[in-house]
Structure formats: C-alpha cells, structure tokens
Amino acid sequence: MKTNGTYFVNDPESPLRYGEINLINPPRQRLRGEELREGIPAYPVFCGFCGTDLELMRMGQRRELGPKFPEGEKRLINGHEGVVWVPSENRFAIVLIRGGDSYDPTRFTEDETYFEYGCDGADGLFSEKNYFHPDMLLHLPEQYEGMKKLPLQLAKRLVFCDPYACAIFQHERLCDLGAAQNFRVLLAKASAKEKADGKAQVPEKAPASQPDLMAAAVEATFARTVIYGLGTTGLFIGDQIRRNHPDARILFVARSRESSEKVQFTKKYIPSDYLCADGISEKEISEAIRKRLGGTASLFVGTSGSEAEHRIAFAEGALGNNGIYDSFSLGPHVSFDSMPFGFKNQLIFASINFRQAHMEEAIRILSESHFDEIVRLIDKEEFIRDPMGAYLNKIYAKGAPLKTAVIWNKEFVE
C-alpha cells in the first residue's frame, strides 16, 4: 500500500523528504516469547518533533542511516511522538515505540533485538497511514475513551508521552542506583553513632532499620539536584523528581534569561531554583551551583547536549563525593580524571529508554498536566512543502519553541 509522508534517506543534500512511500507490514514481536503479529492500520492524527529527528537527519547527511532503515528498505518514515486513530477499534491510541525479540527492550542483551517506530528499524508516525503492532497501541485514560474528536489541548499534552516515559524510567533507575550508592554511607554513620552512644541511636533522618535506611538513601540521592539544560527532557526529569521527592532541592541551569517563557513555566509548575549560565565561565557556574545548593550536587543530570556538562560536574567540582552523574543528553562525550573520580566514589549512569508501564504512567500524568502550554504548532502544509527548511529554520532554529507539533489529520482534531 502506498501513502504520503516524510522520510529519511542517505543523501548529503536532501536527507529528509516528503512524498509517496510504499508501506511495509512485517510481523513483529512486542516482547520475547510472544507471537509475531502483523500491524493493523492506524492514521496519525497529531505528531511532535523531537531532537532525535534532527540527529537522524544529520546522520542521513553523513550517509550513516543504513542500520536504522527497516530491513530491505532504503528509507525510514520518521516520527515517534503523537496520537493515532485506530479505525478497526474506533479509538485514539498512543504508540508504544519500542519492542522486539527481547524480554525487556529497554535493557536488551547481546543475543536480543529491538526496534523503535520512527527511529530504528520500523517506520513511524509522519505519514497519512501506517501499520502498528496491535498490542503496542496503548489506550488513553478511561475518561477519554469513546471520543471521535481529539481535543487539541489533550493532543498537545499527549505529544510528550515518549520523553516523559523516559523521565519516569530515569527516575526509577536513579532510585535503584541511589539506594545502593548511599545505603552503606548511612549505615556506617548509624553504626558509628550507636558505638559512640552505647545505644541504638542514629543520626537525624537516618533510621536504623534496613528498609528505612534504603528509603533514606534514595532521598539522599536527590537532596541537591542539578539539572543542566532546560529542554523537555530536563523539564520532565525535574517534574518526576519534584513529584516523588518534595524535599529535594532542584536547581535548573541553562542559558535562557530568567524572564523567558520556559523558565517562568518551570518555576510555576515545578518549584525549583534557576541559574542563568549565559556569559559566565564554567568555573563560575560551578561556584554558583555550590552556593545555590548549599553544597556540591548529590545528583547532576546533563540534558543540554553540551560538552560543558561533564566539565562543570567533574573538572570544576560541582558534583560531590558519592554523587551520581546522569548523562541524559545525546551527543556529548563524557570524560573525567580517574584519580579524583575514583576516590570520590562517583557514579555515571546513562540510559534513554522506557517500558510499557512507564508509557502508560506517562499517559495518565500528562492527560491531567499543564504541558500543553509549551507546545506551538507548525502548519502541516508549510512543513511538508519544505521539511528540511522547517527543521533548520523554524523547528530547531535558535529561539524555536520548547516544543513544536503538527496536526497531521484535521479530521480527527477538535
């Protein structure tokens, strides 16, 4: 079956194109052990643009996209954020992007495989019609079932399901790692206090029982959090931390003026502090971070895509002893001096993934959120007339909105 859409190819001059495409529908697995199933037709309704799309376009310019194409094809229909209409089920759905022949596609092993709609090995959302695995078309919350028209406000919120699910996964893993990273530090303090006093007393906020110590270790992980960069990934990990750790001190660091729309939005809905890093040195940024937090960071989350992230954390000392560095950016190379790094017992974590449960939780949270306020629309006709120009001059240009989306099928939008 043929349809129209945007797609990536390997071409230094024109890696992103719009036109007629021949759709494919190979059998796929959601998880290892499940049966292979062909996709069912769905109509993309509302689609968002992600920084991954821009990076894929650049890979196409460098002729590096071959491994990303669906098997046997020389193009990839892009797009992995948005809402689709499933005609056979008479409902709207969110596409679970990642599946494959693996027990957990977010943490697949060497003998397992995965695919990602619109990103890696499977065609995505920027087409008039496409096929998606029937078990990977997730339901909207119950109160939105039965709708025939998707409210624009809700569509704008749900466009973030993919990145917000990533933030939920990040928070889950940081809790796992933080419990292990900080537990024995708190246990040692508790033991020393018991010996000194001759009775089972422990320092304030460090309960003696193992479950309570584990819980305290998790809270210690987020006690002084730096989020370097204020795109949607930084915004969402900050939202997850604030929802789950009300006592955490959160400092966003970015180049935007404090009066900017996205900074004001963040401070309104995610109680936190903000440091404008524009025009000051990396050493000065690190010093300002320590001053604002009242000490070094217990957690440093890099989301800016800038090489400055790791230098400020490690070389300039913004990340403290036993601290965790969460590399949540795509692109930067992370390096450190092994001597202080080793003796400071620091930890580096990096993973940009999510499971189905994270996506379902993201759908629930976002449907009742205020994140629609940061989405701006580009007209579909303007976009398809010159997709590359739209990417470079509007969607990802300097001063672009925090999030850009497009109504792909007006028939289904209210």
PDB file of C-alpha atoms in Angstrom, residues 95-221:
ATOM      1  CA  VAL A  95       2.043   4.067  20.008  1.00  0.00           C
ATOM      2  CA  LEU A  96       4.403   2.165  22.315  1.00  0.00           C
ATOM      3  CA  ILE A  97       7.548   2.951  20.366  1.00  0.00           C
ATOM      4  CA  ARG A  98       9.962   0.193  21.388  1.00  0.00           C
ATOM      5  CA  GLY A  99       9.502  -3.570  21.069  1.00  0.00           C
ATOM      6  CA  GLY A 100      11.466  -6.552  19.820  1.00  0.00           C
ATOM      7  CA  ASP A 101      12.746 -10.050  20.436  1.00  0.00           C
ATOM      8  CA  SER A 102      13.834  -9.280  23.991  1.00  0.00           C
ATOM      9  CA  TYR A 103      12.473  -9.711  27.498  1.00  0.00           C
ATOM     10  CA  ASP A 104      12.880  -6.002  28.241  1.00  0.00           C
ATOM     11  CA  PRO A 105      13.589  -3.854  25.146  1.00  0.00           C
ATOM     12  CA  THR A 106      14.898  -1.034  27.345  1.00  0.00           C
ATOM     13  CA  ARG A 107      17.758  -3.239  28.556  1.00  0.00           C
ATOM     14  CA  PHE A 108      18.207  -5.791  25.791  1.00  0.00           C
ATOM     15  CA  THR A 109      21.181  -8.162  25.868  1.00  0.00           C
ATOM     16  CA  GLU A 110      23.608  -9.055  23.101  1.00  0.00           C
ATOM     17  CA  ASP A 111      21.524 -12.017  21.891  1.00  0.00           C
ATOM     18  CA  GLU A 112      18.303  -9.956  21.762  1.00  0.00           C
ATOM     19  CA  THR A 113      16.980  -7.446  19.238  1.00  0.00           C
ATOM     20  CA  TYR A 114      14.765  -4.377  19.376  1.00  0.00           C
ATOM     21  CA  PHE A 115      13.036  -1.926  17.064  1.00  0.00           C
ATOM     22  CA  GLU A 116      11.699   1.593  17.507  1.00  0.00           C
ATOM     23  CA  TYR A 117       8.908   3.050  15.417  1.00  0.00           C
ATOM     24  CA  GLY A 118      10.222   6.124  13.625  1.00  0.00           C
ATOM     25  CA  CYS A 119      13.772   5.719  14.954  1.00  0.00           C
ATOM     26  CA  ASP A 120      15.295   2.328  14.322  1.00  0.00           C
ATOM     27  CA  GLY A 121      14.163  -0.473  12.029  1.00  0.00           C
ATOM     28  CA  ALA A 122      10.463   0.432  11.883  1.00  0.00           C
ATOM     29  CA  ASP A 123       8.528   3.222  10.159  1.00  0.00           C
ATOM     30  CA  GLY A 124       6.999   5.944  12.316  1.00  0.00           C
ATOM     31  CA  LEU A 125       4.182   8.478  12.509  1.00  0.00           C
ATOM     32  CA  PHE A 126       4.820  11.128   9.858  1.00  0.00           C
ATOM     33  CA  SER A 127       2.650   9.522   7.187  1.00  0.00           C
ATOM     34  CA  GLU A 128      -1.027   9.569   6.280  1.00  0.00           C
ATOM     35  CA  LYS A 129      -1.377   5.936   7.324  1.00  0.00           C
ATOM     36  CA  ASN A 130       0.807   3.193   8.747  1.00  0.00           C
ATOM     37  CA  TYR A 131       0.793  -0.223  10.381  1.00  0.00           C
ATOM     38  CA  PHE A 132       1.479  -0.727  14.087  1.00  0.00           C
ATOM     39  CA  HIS A 133       1.636  -3.837  16.270  1.00  0.00           C
ATOM     40  CA  PRO A 134      -1.889  -4.192  17.759  1.00  0.00           C
ATOM     41  CA  ASP A 135      -0.559  -4.788  21.284  1.00  0.00           C
ATOM     42  CA  MET A 136       1.566  -1.622  21.075  1.00  0.00           C
ATOM     43  CA  LEU A 137      -1.382   0.748  20.571  1.00  0.00           C
ATOM     44  CA  LEU A 138      -1.896   1.935  24.135  1.00  0.00           C
ATOM     45  CA  HIS A 139      -5.219   3.186  25.454  1.00  0.00           C
ATOM     46  CA  LEU A 140      -5.922   6.707  26.646  1.00  0.00           C
ATOM     47  CA  PRO A 141      -7.316   7.088  30.199  1.00  0.00           C
ATOM     48  CA  GLU A 142     -10.836   5.764  30.595  1.00  0.00           C
ATOM     49  CA  GLN A 143     -12.476   9.192  30.644  1.00  0.00           C
ATOM     50  CA  TYR A 144     -11.200   9.823  27.108  1.00  0.00           C
ATOM     51  CA  GLU A 145     -12.338   6.530  25.588  1.00  0.00           C
ATOM     52  CA  GLY A 146     -15.162   6.764  23.069  1.00  0.00           C
ATOM     53  CA  MET A 147     -14.129  10.167  21.696  1.00  0.00           C
ATOM     54  CA  LYS A 148     -14.427  10.688  17.959  1.00  0.00           C
ATOM     55  CA  LYS A 149     -12.585  14.020  18.005  1.00  0.00           C
ATOM     56  CA  LEU A 150      -9.366  14.630  19.942  1.00  0.00           C
ATOM     57  CA  PRO A 151      -9.361  17.920  21.894  1.00  0.00           C
ATOM     58  CA  LEU A 152      -6.360  19.980  20.806  1.00  0.00           C
ATOM     59  CA  GLN A 153      -5.385  20.701  24.413  1.00  0.00           C
ATOM     60  CA  LEU A 154      -5.234  16.965  25.172  1.00  0.00           C
ATOM     61  CA  ALA A 155      -3.321  16.257  21.948  1.00  0.00           C
ATOM     62  CA  LYS A 156      -0.668  18.795  22.937  1.00  0.00           C
ATOM     63  CA  ARG A 157      -0.241  17.128  26.325  1.00  0.00           C
ATOM     64  CA  LEU A 158      -0.040  13.601  24.944  1.00  0.00           C
ATOM     65  CA  VAL A 159       2.620  14.521  22.389  1.00  0.00           C
ATOM     66  CA  PHE A 160       5.091  14.255  25.292  1.00  0.00           C
ATOM     67  CA  CYS A 161       4.368  10.604  26.189  1.00  0.00           C
ATOM     68  CA  ASP A 162       7.663   9.340  24.756  1.00  0.00           C
ATOM     69  CA  PRO A 163      10.030  11.793  26.522  1.00  0.00           C
ATOM     70  CA  TYR A 164       8.017  11.787  29.732  1.00  0.00           C
ATOM     71  CA  ALA A 165       8.122   7.975  29.846  1.00  0.00           C
ATOM     72  CA  CYS A 166      11.906   8.290  29.515  1.00  0.00           C
ATOM     73  CA  ALA A 167      11.917  10.566  32.560  1.00  0.00           C
ATOM     74  CA  ILE A 168       9.876   8.053  34.581  1.00  0.00           C
ATOM     75  CA  PHE A 169      12.382   5.340  33.651  1.00  0.00           C
ATOM     76  CA  GLN A 170      15.267   7.650  34.575  1.00  0.00           C
ATOM     77  CA  HIS A 171      13.749   8.318  37.972  1.00  0.00           C
ATOM     78  CA  GLU A 172      13.169   4.605  38.579  1.00  0.00           C
ATOM     79  CA  ARG A 173      16.784   3.733  37.758  1.00  0.00           C
ATOM     80  CA  LEU A 174      18.170   6.643  39.791  1.00  0.00           C
ATOM     81  CA  CYS A 175      16.223   5.373  42.799  1.00  0.00           C
ATOM     82  CA  ASP A 176      17.689   1.890  42.263  1.00  0.00           C
ATOM     83  CA  LEU A 177      21.216   3.213  41.905  1.00  0.00           C
ATOM     84  CA  GLY A 178      20.917   5.796  44.653  1.00  0.00           C
ATOM     85  CA  ALA A 179      19.693   3.247  47.192  1.00  0.00           C
ATOM     86  CA  ALA A 180      22.793   1.125  46.553  1.00  0.00           C
ATOM     87  CA  GLN A 181      25.136   4.117  46.275  1.00  0.00           C
ATOM     88  CA  ASN A 182      24.169   5.777  49.554  1.00  0.00           C
ATOM     89  CA  PHE A 183      22.949   2.903  51.753  1.00  0.00           C
ATOM     90  CA  ARG A 184      26.312   1.907  53.216  1.00  0.00           C
ATOM     91  CA  VAL A 185      27.284   5.529  53.853  1.00  0.00           C
ATOM     92  CA  LEU A 186      24.176   5.950  56.009  1.00  0.00           C
ATOM     93  CA  LEU A 187      24.694   2.531  57.596  1.00  0.00           C
ATOM     94  CA  ALA A 188      28.265   3.471  58.570  1.00  0.00           C
ATOM     95  CA  LYS A 189      27.039   6.700  60.151  1.00  0.00           C
ATOM     96  CA  ALA A 190      24.336   4.840  62.060  1.00  0.00           C
ATOM     97  CA  SER A 191      26.815   2.215  63.315  1.00  0.00           C
ATOM     98  CA  ALA A 192      29.301   4.867  64.425  1.00  0.00           C
ATOM     99  CA  LYS A 193      26.598   6.704  66.332  1.00  0.00           C
ATOM    100  CA  GLU A 194      25.488   3.523  68.065  1.00  0.00           C
ATOM    101  CA  LYS A 195      29.062   2.754  69.178  1.00  0.00           C
ATOM    102  CA  ALA A 196      29.666   6.288  70.408  1.00  0.00           C
ATOM    103  CA  ASP A 197      26.472   6.435  72.475  1.00  0.00           C
ATOM    104  CA  GLY A 198      26.347   2.825  73.519  1.00  0.00           C
ATOM    105  CA  LYS A 199      22.745   2.601  72.433  1.00  0.00           C
ATOM    106  CA  ALA A 200      20.812   2.213  69.187  1.00  0.00           C
ATOM    107  CA  GLN A 201      20.619   5.851  68.228  1.00  0.00           C
ATOM    108  CA  VAL A 202      21.278   7.092  64.710  1.00  0.00           C
ATOM    109  CA  PRO A 203      21.842  10.467  63.101  1.00  0.00           C
ATOM    110  CA  GLU A 204      18.841  12.607  62.320  1.00  0.00           C
ATOM    111  CA  LYS A 205      16.937  11.366  59.228  1.00  0.00           C
ATOM    112  CA  ALA A 206      18.929   8.118  59.105  1.00  0.00           C
ATOM    113  CA  PRO A 207      16.681   5.393  60.616  1.00  0.00           C
ATOM    114  CA  ALA A 208      18.405   2.242  61.838  1.00  0.00           C
ATOM    115  CA  SER A 209      16.247  -0.401  60.104  1.00  0.00           C
ATOM    116  CA  GLN A 210      17.423  -1.563  56.694  1.00  0.00           C
ATOM    117  CA  PRO A 211      14.208  -0.621  54.809  1.00  0.00           C
ATOM    118  CA  ASP A 212      14.258   2.843  56.356  1.00  0.00           C
ATOM    119  CA  LEU A 213      17.949   3.252  55.576  1.00  0.00           C
ATOM    120  CA  MET A 214      17.250   2.279  51.960  1.00  0.00           C
ATOM    121  CA  ALA A 215      14.482   4.873  51.766  1.00  0.00           C
ATOM    122  CA  ALA A 216      16.769   7.486  53.304  1.00  0.00           C
ATOM    123  CA  ALA A 217      19.494   6.556  50.789  1.00  0.00           C
ATOM    124  CA  VAL A 218      17.081   7.224  47.935  1.00  0.00           C
ATOM    125  CA  GLU A 219      16.148  10.619  49.353  1.00  0.00           C
ATOM    126  CA  ALA A 220      19.840  11.460  49.775  1.00  0.00           C
ATOM    127  CA  THR A 221      20.307  10.842  46.064  1.00  0.00           C
TER     128      THR A 221
END
